[in-house]
Short mmCIF file of C-alpha atoms and ligand atoms in Angstrom, two decimals:
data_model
loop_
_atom_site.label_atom_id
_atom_site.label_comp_id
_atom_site.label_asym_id
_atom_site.label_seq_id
_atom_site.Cartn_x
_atom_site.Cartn_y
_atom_site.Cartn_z
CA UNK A 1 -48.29 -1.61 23.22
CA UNK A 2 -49.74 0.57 26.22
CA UNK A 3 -48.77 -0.05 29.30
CA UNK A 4 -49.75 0.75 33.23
CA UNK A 5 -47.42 0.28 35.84
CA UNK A 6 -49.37 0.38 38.91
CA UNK A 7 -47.58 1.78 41.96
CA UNK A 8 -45.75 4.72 43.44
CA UNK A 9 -42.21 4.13 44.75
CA UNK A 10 -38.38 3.15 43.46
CA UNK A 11 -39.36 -0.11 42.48
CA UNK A 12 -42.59 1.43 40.30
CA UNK A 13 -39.75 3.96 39.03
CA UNK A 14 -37.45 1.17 37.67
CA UNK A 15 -39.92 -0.72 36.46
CA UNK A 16 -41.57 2.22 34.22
CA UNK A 17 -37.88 2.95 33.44
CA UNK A 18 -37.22 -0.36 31.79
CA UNK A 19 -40.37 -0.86 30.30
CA UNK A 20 -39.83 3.09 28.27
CA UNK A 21 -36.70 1.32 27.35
CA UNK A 22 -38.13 -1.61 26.28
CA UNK A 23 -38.97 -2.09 22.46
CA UNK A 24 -42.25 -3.43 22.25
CA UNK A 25 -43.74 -0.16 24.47
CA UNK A 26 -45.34 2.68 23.03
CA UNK A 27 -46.66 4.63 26.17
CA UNK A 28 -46.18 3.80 29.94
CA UNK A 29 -48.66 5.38 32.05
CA UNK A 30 -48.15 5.39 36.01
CA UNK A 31 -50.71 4.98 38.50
CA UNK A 32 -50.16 7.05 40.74
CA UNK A 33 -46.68 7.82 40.20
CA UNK A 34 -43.92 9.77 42.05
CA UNK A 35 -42.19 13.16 40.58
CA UNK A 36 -39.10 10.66 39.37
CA UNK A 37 -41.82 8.00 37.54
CA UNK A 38 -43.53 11.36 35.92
CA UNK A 39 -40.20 12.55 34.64
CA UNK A 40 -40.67 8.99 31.94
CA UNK A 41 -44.49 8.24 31.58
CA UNK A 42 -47.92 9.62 31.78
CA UNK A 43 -48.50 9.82 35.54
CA UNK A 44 -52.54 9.54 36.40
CA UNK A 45 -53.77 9.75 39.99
CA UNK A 46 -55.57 6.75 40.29
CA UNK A 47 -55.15 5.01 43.94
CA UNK A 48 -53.08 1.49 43.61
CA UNK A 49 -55.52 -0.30 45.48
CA UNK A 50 -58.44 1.10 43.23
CA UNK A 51 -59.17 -1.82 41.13
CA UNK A 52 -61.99 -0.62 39.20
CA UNK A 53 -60.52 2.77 38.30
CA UNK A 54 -57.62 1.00 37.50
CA UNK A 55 -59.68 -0.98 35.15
CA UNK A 56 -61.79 1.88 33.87
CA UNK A 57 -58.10 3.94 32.89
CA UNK A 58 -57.36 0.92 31.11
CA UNK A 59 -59.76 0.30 29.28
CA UNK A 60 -60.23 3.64 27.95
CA UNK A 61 -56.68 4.38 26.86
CA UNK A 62 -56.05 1.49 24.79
CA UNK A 63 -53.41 0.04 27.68
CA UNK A 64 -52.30 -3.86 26.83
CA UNK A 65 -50.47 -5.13 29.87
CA UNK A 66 -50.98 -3.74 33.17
CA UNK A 67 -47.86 -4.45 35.61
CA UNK A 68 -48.27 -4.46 39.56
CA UNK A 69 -45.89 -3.16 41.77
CA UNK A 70 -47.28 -3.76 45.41
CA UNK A 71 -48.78 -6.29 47.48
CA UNK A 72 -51.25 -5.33 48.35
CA UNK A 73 -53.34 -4.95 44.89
CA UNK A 74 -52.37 -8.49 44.95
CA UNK A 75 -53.29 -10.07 47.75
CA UNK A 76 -56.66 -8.12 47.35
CA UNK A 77 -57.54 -9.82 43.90
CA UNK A 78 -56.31 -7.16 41.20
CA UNK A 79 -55.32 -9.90 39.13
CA UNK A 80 -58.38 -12.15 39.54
CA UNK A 81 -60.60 -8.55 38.85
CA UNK A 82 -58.51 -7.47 35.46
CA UNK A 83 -58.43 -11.20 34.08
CA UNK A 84 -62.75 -11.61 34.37
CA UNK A 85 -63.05 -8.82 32.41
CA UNK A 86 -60.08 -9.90 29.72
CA UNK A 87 -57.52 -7.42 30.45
CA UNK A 88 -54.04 -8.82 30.52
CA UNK A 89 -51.87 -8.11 34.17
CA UNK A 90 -48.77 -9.05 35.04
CA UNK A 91 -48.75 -10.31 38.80
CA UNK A 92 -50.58 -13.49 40.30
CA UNK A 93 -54.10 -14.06 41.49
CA UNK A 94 -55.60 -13.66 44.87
CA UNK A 95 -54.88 -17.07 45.83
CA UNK A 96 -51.07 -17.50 44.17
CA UNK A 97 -50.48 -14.41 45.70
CA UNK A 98 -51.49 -15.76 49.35
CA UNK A 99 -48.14 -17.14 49.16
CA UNK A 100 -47.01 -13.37 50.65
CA UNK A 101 -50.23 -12.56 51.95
CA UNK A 102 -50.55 -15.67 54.81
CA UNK A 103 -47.25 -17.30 56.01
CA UNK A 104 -48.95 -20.13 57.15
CA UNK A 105 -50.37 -20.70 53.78
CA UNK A 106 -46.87 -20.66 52.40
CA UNK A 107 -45.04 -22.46 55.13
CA UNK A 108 -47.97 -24.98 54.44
CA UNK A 109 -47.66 -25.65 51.09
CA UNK A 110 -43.89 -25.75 51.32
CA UNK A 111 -44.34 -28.54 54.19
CA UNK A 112 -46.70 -30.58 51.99
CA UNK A 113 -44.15 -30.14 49.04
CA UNK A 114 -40.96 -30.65 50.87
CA UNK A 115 -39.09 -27.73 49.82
CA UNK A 116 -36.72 -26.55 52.05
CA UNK A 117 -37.62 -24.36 54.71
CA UNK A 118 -37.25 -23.91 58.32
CA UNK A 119 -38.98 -26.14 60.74
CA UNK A 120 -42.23 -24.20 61.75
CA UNK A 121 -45.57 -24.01 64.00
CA UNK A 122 -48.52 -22.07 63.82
CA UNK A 123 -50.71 -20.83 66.59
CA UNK A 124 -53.95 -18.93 67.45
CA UNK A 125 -53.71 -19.08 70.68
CA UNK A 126 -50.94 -17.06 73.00
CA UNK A 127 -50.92 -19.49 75.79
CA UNK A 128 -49.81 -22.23 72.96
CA UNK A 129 -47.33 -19.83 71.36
CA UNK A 130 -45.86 -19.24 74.44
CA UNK A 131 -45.63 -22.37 75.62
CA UNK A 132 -43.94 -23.71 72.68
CA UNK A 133 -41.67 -20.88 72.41
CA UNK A 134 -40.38 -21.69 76.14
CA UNK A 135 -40.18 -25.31 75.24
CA UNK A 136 -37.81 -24.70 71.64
CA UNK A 137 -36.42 -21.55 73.38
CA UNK A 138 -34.22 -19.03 72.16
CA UNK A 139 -33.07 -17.77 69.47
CA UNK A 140 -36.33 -18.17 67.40
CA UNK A 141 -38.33 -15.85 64.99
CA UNK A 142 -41.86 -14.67 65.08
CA UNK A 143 -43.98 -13.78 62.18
CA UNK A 144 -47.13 -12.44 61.66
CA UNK A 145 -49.29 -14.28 59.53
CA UNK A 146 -50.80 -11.63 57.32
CA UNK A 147 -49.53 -8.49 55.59
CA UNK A 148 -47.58 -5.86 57.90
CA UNK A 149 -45.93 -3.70 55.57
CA UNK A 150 -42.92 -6.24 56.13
CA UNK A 151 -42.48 -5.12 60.21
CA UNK A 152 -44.19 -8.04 61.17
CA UNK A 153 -40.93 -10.29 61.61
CA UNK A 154 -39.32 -10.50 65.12
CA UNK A 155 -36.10 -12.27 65.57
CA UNK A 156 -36.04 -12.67 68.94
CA UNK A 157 -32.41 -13.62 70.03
CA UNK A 158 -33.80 -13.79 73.97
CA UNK A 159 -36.67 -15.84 75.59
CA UNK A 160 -38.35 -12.64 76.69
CA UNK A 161 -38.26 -10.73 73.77
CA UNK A 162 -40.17 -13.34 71.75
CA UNK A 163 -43.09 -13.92 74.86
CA UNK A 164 -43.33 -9.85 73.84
CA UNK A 165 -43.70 -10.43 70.31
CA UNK A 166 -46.34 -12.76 71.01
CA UNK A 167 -48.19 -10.22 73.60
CA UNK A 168 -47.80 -7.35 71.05
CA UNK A 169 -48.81 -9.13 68.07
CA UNK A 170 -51.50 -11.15 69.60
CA UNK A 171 -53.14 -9.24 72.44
CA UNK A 172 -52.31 -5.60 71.44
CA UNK A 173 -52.29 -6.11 67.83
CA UNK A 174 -49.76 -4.38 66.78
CA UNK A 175 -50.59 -5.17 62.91
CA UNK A 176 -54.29 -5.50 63.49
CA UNK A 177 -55.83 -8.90 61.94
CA UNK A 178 -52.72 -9.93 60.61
CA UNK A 179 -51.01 -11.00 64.45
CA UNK A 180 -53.87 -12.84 64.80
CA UNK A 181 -52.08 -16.10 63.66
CA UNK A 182 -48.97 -16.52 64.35
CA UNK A 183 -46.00 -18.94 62.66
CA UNK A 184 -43.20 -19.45 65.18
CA UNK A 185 -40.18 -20.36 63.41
CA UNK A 186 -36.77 -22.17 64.14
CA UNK A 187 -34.39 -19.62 63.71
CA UNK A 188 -31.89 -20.04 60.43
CA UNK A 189 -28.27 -18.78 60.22
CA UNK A 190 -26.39 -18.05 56.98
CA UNK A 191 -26.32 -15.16 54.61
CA UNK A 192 -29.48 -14.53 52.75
CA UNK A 193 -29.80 -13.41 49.05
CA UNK A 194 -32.94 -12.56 47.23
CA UNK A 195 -33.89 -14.70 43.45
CA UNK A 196 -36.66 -13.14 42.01
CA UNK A 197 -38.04 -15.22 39.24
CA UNK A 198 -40.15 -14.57 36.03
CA UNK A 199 -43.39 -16.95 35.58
CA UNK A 200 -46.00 -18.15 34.11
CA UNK A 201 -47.06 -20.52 36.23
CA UNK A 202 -45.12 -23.41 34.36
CA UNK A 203 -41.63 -22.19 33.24
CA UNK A 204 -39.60 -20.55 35.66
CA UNK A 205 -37.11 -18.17 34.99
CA UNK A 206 -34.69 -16.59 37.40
CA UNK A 207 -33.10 -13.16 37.18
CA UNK A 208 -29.55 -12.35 38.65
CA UNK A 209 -29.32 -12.90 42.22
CA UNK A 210 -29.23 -9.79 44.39
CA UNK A 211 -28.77 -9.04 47.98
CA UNK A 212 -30.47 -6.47 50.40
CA UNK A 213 -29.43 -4.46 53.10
CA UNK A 214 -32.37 -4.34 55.87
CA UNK A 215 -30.87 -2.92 58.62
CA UNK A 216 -30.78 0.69 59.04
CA UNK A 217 -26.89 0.54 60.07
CA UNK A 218 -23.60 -0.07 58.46
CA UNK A 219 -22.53 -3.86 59.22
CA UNK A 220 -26.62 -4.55 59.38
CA UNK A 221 -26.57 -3.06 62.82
CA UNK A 222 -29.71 -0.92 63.95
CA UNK A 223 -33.83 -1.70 63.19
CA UNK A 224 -34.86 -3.10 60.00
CA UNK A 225 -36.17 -1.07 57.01
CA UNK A 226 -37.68 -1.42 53.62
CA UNK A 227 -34.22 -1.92 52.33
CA UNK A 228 -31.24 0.41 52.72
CA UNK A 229 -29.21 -0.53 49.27
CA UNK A 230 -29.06 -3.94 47.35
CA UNK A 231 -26.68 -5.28 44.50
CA UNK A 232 -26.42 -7.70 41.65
CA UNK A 233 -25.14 -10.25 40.54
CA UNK A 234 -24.78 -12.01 44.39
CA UNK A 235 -21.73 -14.12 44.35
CA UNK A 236 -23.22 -15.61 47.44
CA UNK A 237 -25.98 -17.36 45.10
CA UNK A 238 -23.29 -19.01 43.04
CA UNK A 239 -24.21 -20.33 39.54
CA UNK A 240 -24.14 -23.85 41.21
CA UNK A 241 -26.60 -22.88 44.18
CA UNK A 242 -28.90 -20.84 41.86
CA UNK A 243 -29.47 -24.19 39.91
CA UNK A 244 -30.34 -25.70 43.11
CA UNK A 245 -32.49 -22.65 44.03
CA UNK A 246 -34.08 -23.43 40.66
CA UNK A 247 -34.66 -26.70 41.18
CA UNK A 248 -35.53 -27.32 44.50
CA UNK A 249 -37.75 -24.43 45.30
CA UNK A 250 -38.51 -21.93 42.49
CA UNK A 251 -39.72 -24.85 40.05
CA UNK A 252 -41.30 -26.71 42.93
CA UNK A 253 -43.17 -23.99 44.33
CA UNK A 254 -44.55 -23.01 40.48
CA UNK A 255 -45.78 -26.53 40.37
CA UNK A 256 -47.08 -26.69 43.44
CA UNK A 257 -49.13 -24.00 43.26
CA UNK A 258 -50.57 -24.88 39.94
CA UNK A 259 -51.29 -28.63 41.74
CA UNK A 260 -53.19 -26.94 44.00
CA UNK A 261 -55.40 -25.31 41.70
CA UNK A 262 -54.02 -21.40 41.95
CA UNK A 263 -51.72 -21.06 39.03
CA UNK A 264 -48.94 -18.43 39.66
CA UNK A 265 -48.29 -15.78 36.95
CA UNK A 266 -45.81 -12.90 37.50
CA UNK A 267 -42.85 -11.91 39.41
CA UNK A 268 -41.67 -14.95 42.35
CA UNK A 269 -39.73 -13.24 44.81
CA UNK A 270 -37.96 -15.83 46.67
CA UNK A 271 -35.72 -14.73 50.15
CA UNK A 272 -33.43 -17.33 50.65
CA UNK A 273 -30.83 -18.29 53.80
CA UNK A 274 -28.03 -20.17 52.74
CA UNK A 275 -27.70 -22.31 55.81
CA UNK A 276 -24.92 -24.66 55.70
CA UNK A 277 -27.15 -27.01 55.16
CA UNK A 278 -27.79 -25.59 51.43
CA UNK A 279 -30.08 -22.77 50.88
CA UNK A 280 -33.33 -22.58 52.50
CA UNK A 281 -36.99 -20.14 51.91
CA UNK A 282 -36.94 -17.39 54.03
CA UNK A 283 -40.14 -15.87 53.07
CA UNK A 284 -42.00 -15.28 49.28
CA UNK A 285 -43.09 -11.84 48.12
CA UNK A 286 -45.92 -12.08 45.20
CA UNK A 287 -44.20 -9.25 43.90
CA UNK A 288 -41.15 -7.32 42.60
CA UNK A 289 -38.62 -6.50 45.48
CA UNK A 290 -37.24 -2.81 46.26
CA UNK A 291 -34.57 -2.36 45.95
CA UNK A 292 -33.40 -5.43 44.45
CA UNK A 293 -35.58 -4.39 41.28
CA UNK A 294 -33.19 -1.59 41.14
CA UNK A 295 -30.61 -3.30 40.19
CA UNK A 296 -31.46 -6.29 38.80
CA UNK A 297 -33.74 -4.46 36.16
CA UNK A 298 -30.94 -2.61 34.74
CA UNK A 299 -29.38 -5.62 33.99
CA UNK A 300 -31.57 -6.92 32.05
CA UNK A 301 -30.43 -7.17 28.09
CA UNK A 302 -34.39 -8.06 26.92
CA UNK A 303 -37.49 -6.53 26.43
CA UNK A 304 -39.05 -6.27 29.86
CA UNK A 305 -42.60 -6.04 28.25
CA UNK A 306 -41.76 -8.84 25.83
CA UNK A 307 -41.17 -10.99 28.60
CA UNK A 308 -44.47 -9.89 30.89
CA UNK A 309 -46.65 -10.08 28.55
CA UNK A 310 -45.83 -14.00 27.93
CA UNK A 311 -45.81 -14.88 31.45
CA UNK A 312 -49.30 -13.61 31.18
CA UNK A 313 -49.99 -15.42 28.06
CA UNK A 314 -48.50 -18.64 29.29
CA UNK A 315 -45.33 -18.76 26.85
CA UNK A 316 -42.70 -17.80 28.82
CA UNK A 317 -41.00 -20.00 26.92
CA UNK A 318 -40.80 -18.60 23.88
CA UNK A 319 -38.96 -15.17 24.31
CA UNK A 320 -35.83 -14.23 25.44
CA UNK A 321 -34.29 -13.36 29.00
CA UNK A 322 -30.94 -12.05 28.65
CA UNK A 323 -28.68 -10.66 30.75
CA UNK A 324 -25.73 -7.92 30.64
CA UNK A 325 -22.53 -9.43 32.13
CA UNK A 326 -22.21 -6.42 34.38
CA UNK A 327 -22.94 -5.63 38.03
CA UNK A 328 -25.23 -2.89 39.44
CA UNK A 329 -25.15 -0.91 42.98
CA UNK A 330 -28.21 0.84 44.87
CA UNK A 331 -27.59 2.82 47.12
CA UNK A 332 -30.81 4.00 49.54
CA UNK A 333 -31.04 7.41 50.77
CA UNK A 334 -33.39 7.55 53.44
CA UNK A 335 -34.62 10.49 55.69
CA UNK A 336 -33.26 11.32 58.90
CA UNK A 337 -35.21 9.26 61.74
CA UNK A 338 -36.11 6.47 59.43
CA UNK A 339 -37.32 3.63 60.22
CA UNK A 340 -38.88 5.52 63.06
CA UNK A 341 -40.68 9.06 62.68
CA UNK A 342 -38.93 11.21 60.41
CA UNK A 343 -39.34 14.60 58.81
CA UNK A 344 -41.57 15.47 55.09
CA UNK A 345 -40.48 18.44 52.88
CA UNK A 346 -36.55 19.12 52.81
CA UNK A 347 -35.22 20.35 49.65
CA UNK A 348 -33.77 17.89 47.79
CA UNK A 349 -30.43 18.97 45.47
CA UNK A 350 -28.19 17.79 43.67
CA UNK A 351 -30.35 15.01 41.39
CA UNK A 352 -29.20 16.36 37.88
CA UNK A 353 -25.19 16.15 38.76
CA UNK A 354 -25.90 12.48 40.38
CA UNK A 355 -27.78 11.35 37.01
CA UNK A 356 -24.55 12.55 35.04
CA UNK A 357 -23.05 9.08 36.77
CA UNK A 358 -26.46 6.87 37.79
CA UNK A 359 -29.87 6.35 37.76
CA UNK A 360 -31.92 8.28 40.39
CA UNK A 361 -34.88 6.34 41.28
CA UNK A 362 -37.41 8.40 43.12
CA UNK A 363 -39.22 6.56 45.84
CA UNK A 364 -40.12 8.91 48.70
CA UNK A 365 -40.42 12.57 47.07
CA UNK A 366 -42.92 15.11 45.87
CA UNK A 367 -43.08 18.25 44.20
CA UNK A 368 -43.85 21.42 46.74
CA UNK A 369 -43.89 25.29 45.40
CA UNK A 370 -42.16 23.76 42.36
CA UNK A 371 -39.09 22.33 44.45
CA UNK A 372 -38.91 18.75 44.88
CA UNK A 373 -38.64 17.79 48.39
CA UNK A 374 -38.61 14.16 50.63
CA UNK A 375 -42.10 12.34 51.35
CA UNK A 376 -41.39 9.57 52.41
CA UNK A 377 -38.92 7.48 54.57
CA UNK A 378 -36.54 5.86 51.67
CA UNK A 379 -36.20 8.89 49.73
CA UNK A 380 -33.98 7.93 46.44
CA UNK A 381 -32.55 5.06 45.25
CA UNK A 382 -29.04 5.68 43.18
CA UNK A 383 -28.12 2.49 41.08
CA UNK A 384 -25.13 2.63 39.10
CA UNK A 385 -24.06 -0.46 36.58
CA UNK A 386 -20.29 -1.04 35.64
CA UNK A 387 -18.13 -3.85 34.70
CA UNK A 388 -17.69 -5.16 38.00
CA UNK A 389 -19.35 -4.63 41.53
CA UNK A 390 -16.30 -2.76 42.76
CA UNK A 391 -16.96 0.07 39.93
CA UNK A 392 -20.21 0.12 40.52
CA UNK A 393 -20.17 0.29 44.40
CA UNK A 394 -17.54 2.98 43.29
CA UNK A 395 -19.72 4.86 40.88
CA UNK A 396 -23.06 4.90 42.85
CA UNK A 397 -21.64 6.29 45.80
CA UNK A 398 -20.06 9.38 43.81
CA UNK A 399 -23.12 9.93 42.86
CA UNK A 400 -24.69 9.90 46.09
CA UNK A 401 -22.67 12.44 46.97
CA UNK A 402 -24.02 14.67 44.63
CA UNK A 403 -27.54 14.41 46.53
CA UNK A 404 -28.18 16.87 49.34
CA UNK A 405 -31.27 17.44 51.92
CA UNK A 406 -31.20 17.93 55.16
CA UNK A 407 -31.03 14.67 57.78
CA UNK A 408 -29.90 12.41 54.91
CA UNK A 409 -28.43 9.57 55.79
CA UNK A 410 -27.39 6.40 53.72
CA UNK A 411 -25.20 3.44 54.74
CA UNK A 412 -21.79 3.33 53.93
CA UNK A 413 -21.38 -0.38 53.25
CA UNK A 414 -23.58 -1.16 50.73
CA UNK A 415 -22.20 -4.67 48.69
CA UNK A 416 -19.01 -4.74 51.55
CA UNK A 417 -19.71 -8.22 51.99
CA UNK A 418 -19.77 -9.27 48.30
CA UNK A 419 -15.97 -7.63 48.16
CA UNK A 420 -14.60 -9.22 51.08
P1 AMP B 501 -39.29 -11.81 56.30
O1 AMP B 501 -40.21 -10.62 56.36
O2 AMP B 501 -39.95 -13.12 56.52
O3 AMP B 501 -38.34 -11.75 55.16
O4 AMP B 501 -38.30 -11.60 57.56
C1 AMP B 501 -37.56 -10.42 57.69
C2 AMP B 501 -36.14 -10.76 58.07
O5 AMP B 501 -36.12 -11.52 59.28
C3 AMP B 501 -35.44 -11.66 57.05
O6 AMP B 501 -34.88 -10.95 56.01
C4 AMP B 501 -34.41 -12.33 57.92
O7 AMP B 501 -33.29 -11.47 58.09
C5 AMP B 501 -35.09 -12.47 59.24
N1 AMP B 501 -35.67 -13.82 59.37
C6 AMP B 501 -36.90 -14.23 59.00
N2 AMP B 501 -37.09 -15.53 59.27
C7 AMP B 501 -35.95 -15.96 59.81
C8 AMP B 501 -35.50 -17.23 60.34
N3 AMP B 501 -36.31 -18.30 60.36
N4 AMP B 501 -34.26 -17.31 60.84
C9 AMP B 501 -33.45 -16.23 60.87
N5 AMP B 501 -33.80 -15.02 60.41
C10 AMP B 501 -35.03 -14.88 59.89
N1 LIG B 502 -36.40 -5.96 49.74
C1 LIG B 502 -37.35 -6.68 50.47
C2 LIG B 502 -38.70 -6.70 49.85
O1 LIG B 502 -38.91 -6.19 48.78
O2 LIG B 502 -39.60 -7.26 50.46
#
């Protein structure tokens, strides 16, 4: 079988990466790719958002599953576009995938289903925000209810800063249409974990719990980010709270949806707080999560494809998910300035002598004059696997070390807490 992975960034490189690996793949084609991605598969430059050239490319080159990396595609309908005209894609429809794309949609559906979230209101007016955010006061969190490249979370740990939120979202709209509802949310403490889940919109099956890093700081001090570093397995999520993960929200949440008529196929992303009063939902992505695909992917023991291609094809439970009984490290190295403004086109060294230990998962990086250079905020991911998460922590940094370009910076502390 052909296959498209649709995307541009680390998580696009370790998908292709698994899926060259996996048995059942012929050719993996890229669309658009990154220098890393074109190192493995056929890279074509073919915008991920461009549904019907997506369609076209696949059509034409004999291409059996099509795999989606971002949101976005998602939220837009990719899915619902591919499957009128018969061409199998991994990742759910327009209205599954609303489960990301509007948080009062999800924090809706998990209210009617009484899975386990925190307590919630929504508002489209700033006069009612406000005036229910000084009656619950502080702390208390402030989403965005649409898509905002994942900055549209404040956690506002003063009265004043979450008024702002409100003002910034709402009346300078900050992230456009998507501050134009707002879900105001109790704020949750505990240590949060990420269970991504395979699909097909009846079984559920989840991978090995990871955990991110989103702050741009060692000891998650600093602004958020995409994701700094992430490991797996998460001791946090013990084998005992992943069943009740299982069975109080992934499996739930799979059934509700298909109750209500949008039947989810793909990858369930679930970000979880384990509160002490047992773990609650955090958010859903519709999607794969970077980095946490770096590492979980590479733990994987089955065919990646094998397993897609059912969740498409509604027998998920039919093939095999395995998994090695190792651990695996990623460790993000960003550009100087990230996560605000930051620099394009340093010389990047050191990648072949880092790959003599890891993976090197290209997320932020292009190809100038023949050099490879940074383009982008998180520049490389490096994911090492060993026996146990000490190894591995051990193992991906000396291979960070390796990597050199000017205003690098990584965090120092990536799986600390798991060690503890
Ligand atoms: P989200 O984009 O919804 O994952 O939110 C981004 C980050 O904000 C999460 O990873 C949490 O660290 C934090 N966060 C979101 N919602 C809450 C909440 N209700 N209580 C505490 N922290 C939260
Ligand atoms: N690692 C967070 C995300 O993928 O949304």
């Amino acid at each position: 079988m052909n296959v498209l992975v649709v995307g541009s960034g680390g998580r696009e490189h370790a998908l292709v990466w698994k899926l060259v690996n996996s048995p059942s793949v012929e050719t993996v084609y890229c669309a658009p790719g990154n220098p890393g991605i074109a190192e493995l598969a056929h890279c074509v430059s073919i915008a991920a958002d461009d549904h019907a050239g997506l369609a076209d490319f696949v059509r034409g080159n004999g291409i059996g599953l099509t795999v989606v990396g971002p949101e976005i595609p998602l939220v837009n309908g990719i899915a619902d576009y591919f499957s009128a005209q018969g061409l199998p894609l991994f990742g759910p429809s327009k209205a599954a995938a609303q489960l990301e794309g509007s948080k009062s949609f999800c924090k809706a559906l998990l209210a009617k289903y009484h899975i386990p979230t925190a307590k919630y209101a929504v508002f489209t007016s700033a006069d009612e925000a406000k005036a229910y955010i000084r009656k619950e006061g502080a702390p208390i969190v402030i989403k965005a209810d649409g898509l905002a490249a994942g900055k549209g979370v404040v956690v506002a740990m003063e009265l004043e800063e979450a008024l702002a939120a409100v003002d910034s979202m709402m009346s300078d709209k900050i992230f456009g249409d998507a501050g134009s509802c707002l879900v105001v949310e109790e704020f949750m403490t505990g240590e949060e974990a990420s269970l991504l889940a395979f699909t097909d919109g009846t079984t559920v099956v989840p991978m090995v719990a990871a955990q991110d890093h989103k702050r741009i700081f060692d000891n998650d001090c600093g602004p958020n980010t995409g994701g700094m570093g992430a490991y797996a397995p998460a001791p946090v999520l013990t084998a005992e709270l992943q069943r009740q993960v299982a069975a109080e929200i992934l499996q739930p949440v799979v059934d509700a949806l298909k109750r209500e008529g949008c039947l989810y196929q793909g990858c369930l992303y679930a970000g979880l707080m384990i509160t002490a009063d047992g773990p609650k939902v955090v958010e859903f992505n519709c999607r794969f999560g970077d980095p946490e695909t770096q590492v979980v992917l590479p733990l994987l023991a089955s065919d990646l494809a094998e397993i897609m291609l059912a969740c498409v094809q509604g027998r998920l439970h039919e093939v095999p998910v395995n998994w090695q009984q190792q651990a695996a490290v990623c460790i993000v190295m960003a550009a100087g300035g990230y996560p605000g403004t930051y620099s394009r086109g340093e010389a990047i060294n050191g990648i072949a002598a880092a790959q003599r230990e890891a993976l090197v998962f290209h997320a932020g990086t292009a190809v100038k004059d023949g050099q490879l250079v940074t383009n982008g905020g998180r520049v490389l991911g490096i994911t090492a696997v060993n026996s146990d998460l000490a190894a591995a922590v051990d193992k991906a940094y000396e291979a960070g070390r390796q990597i050199e370009f000017d205003g690098m910076q990584y965090r120092r502390d990536i799986a600390r807490r798991a060690l503890r």
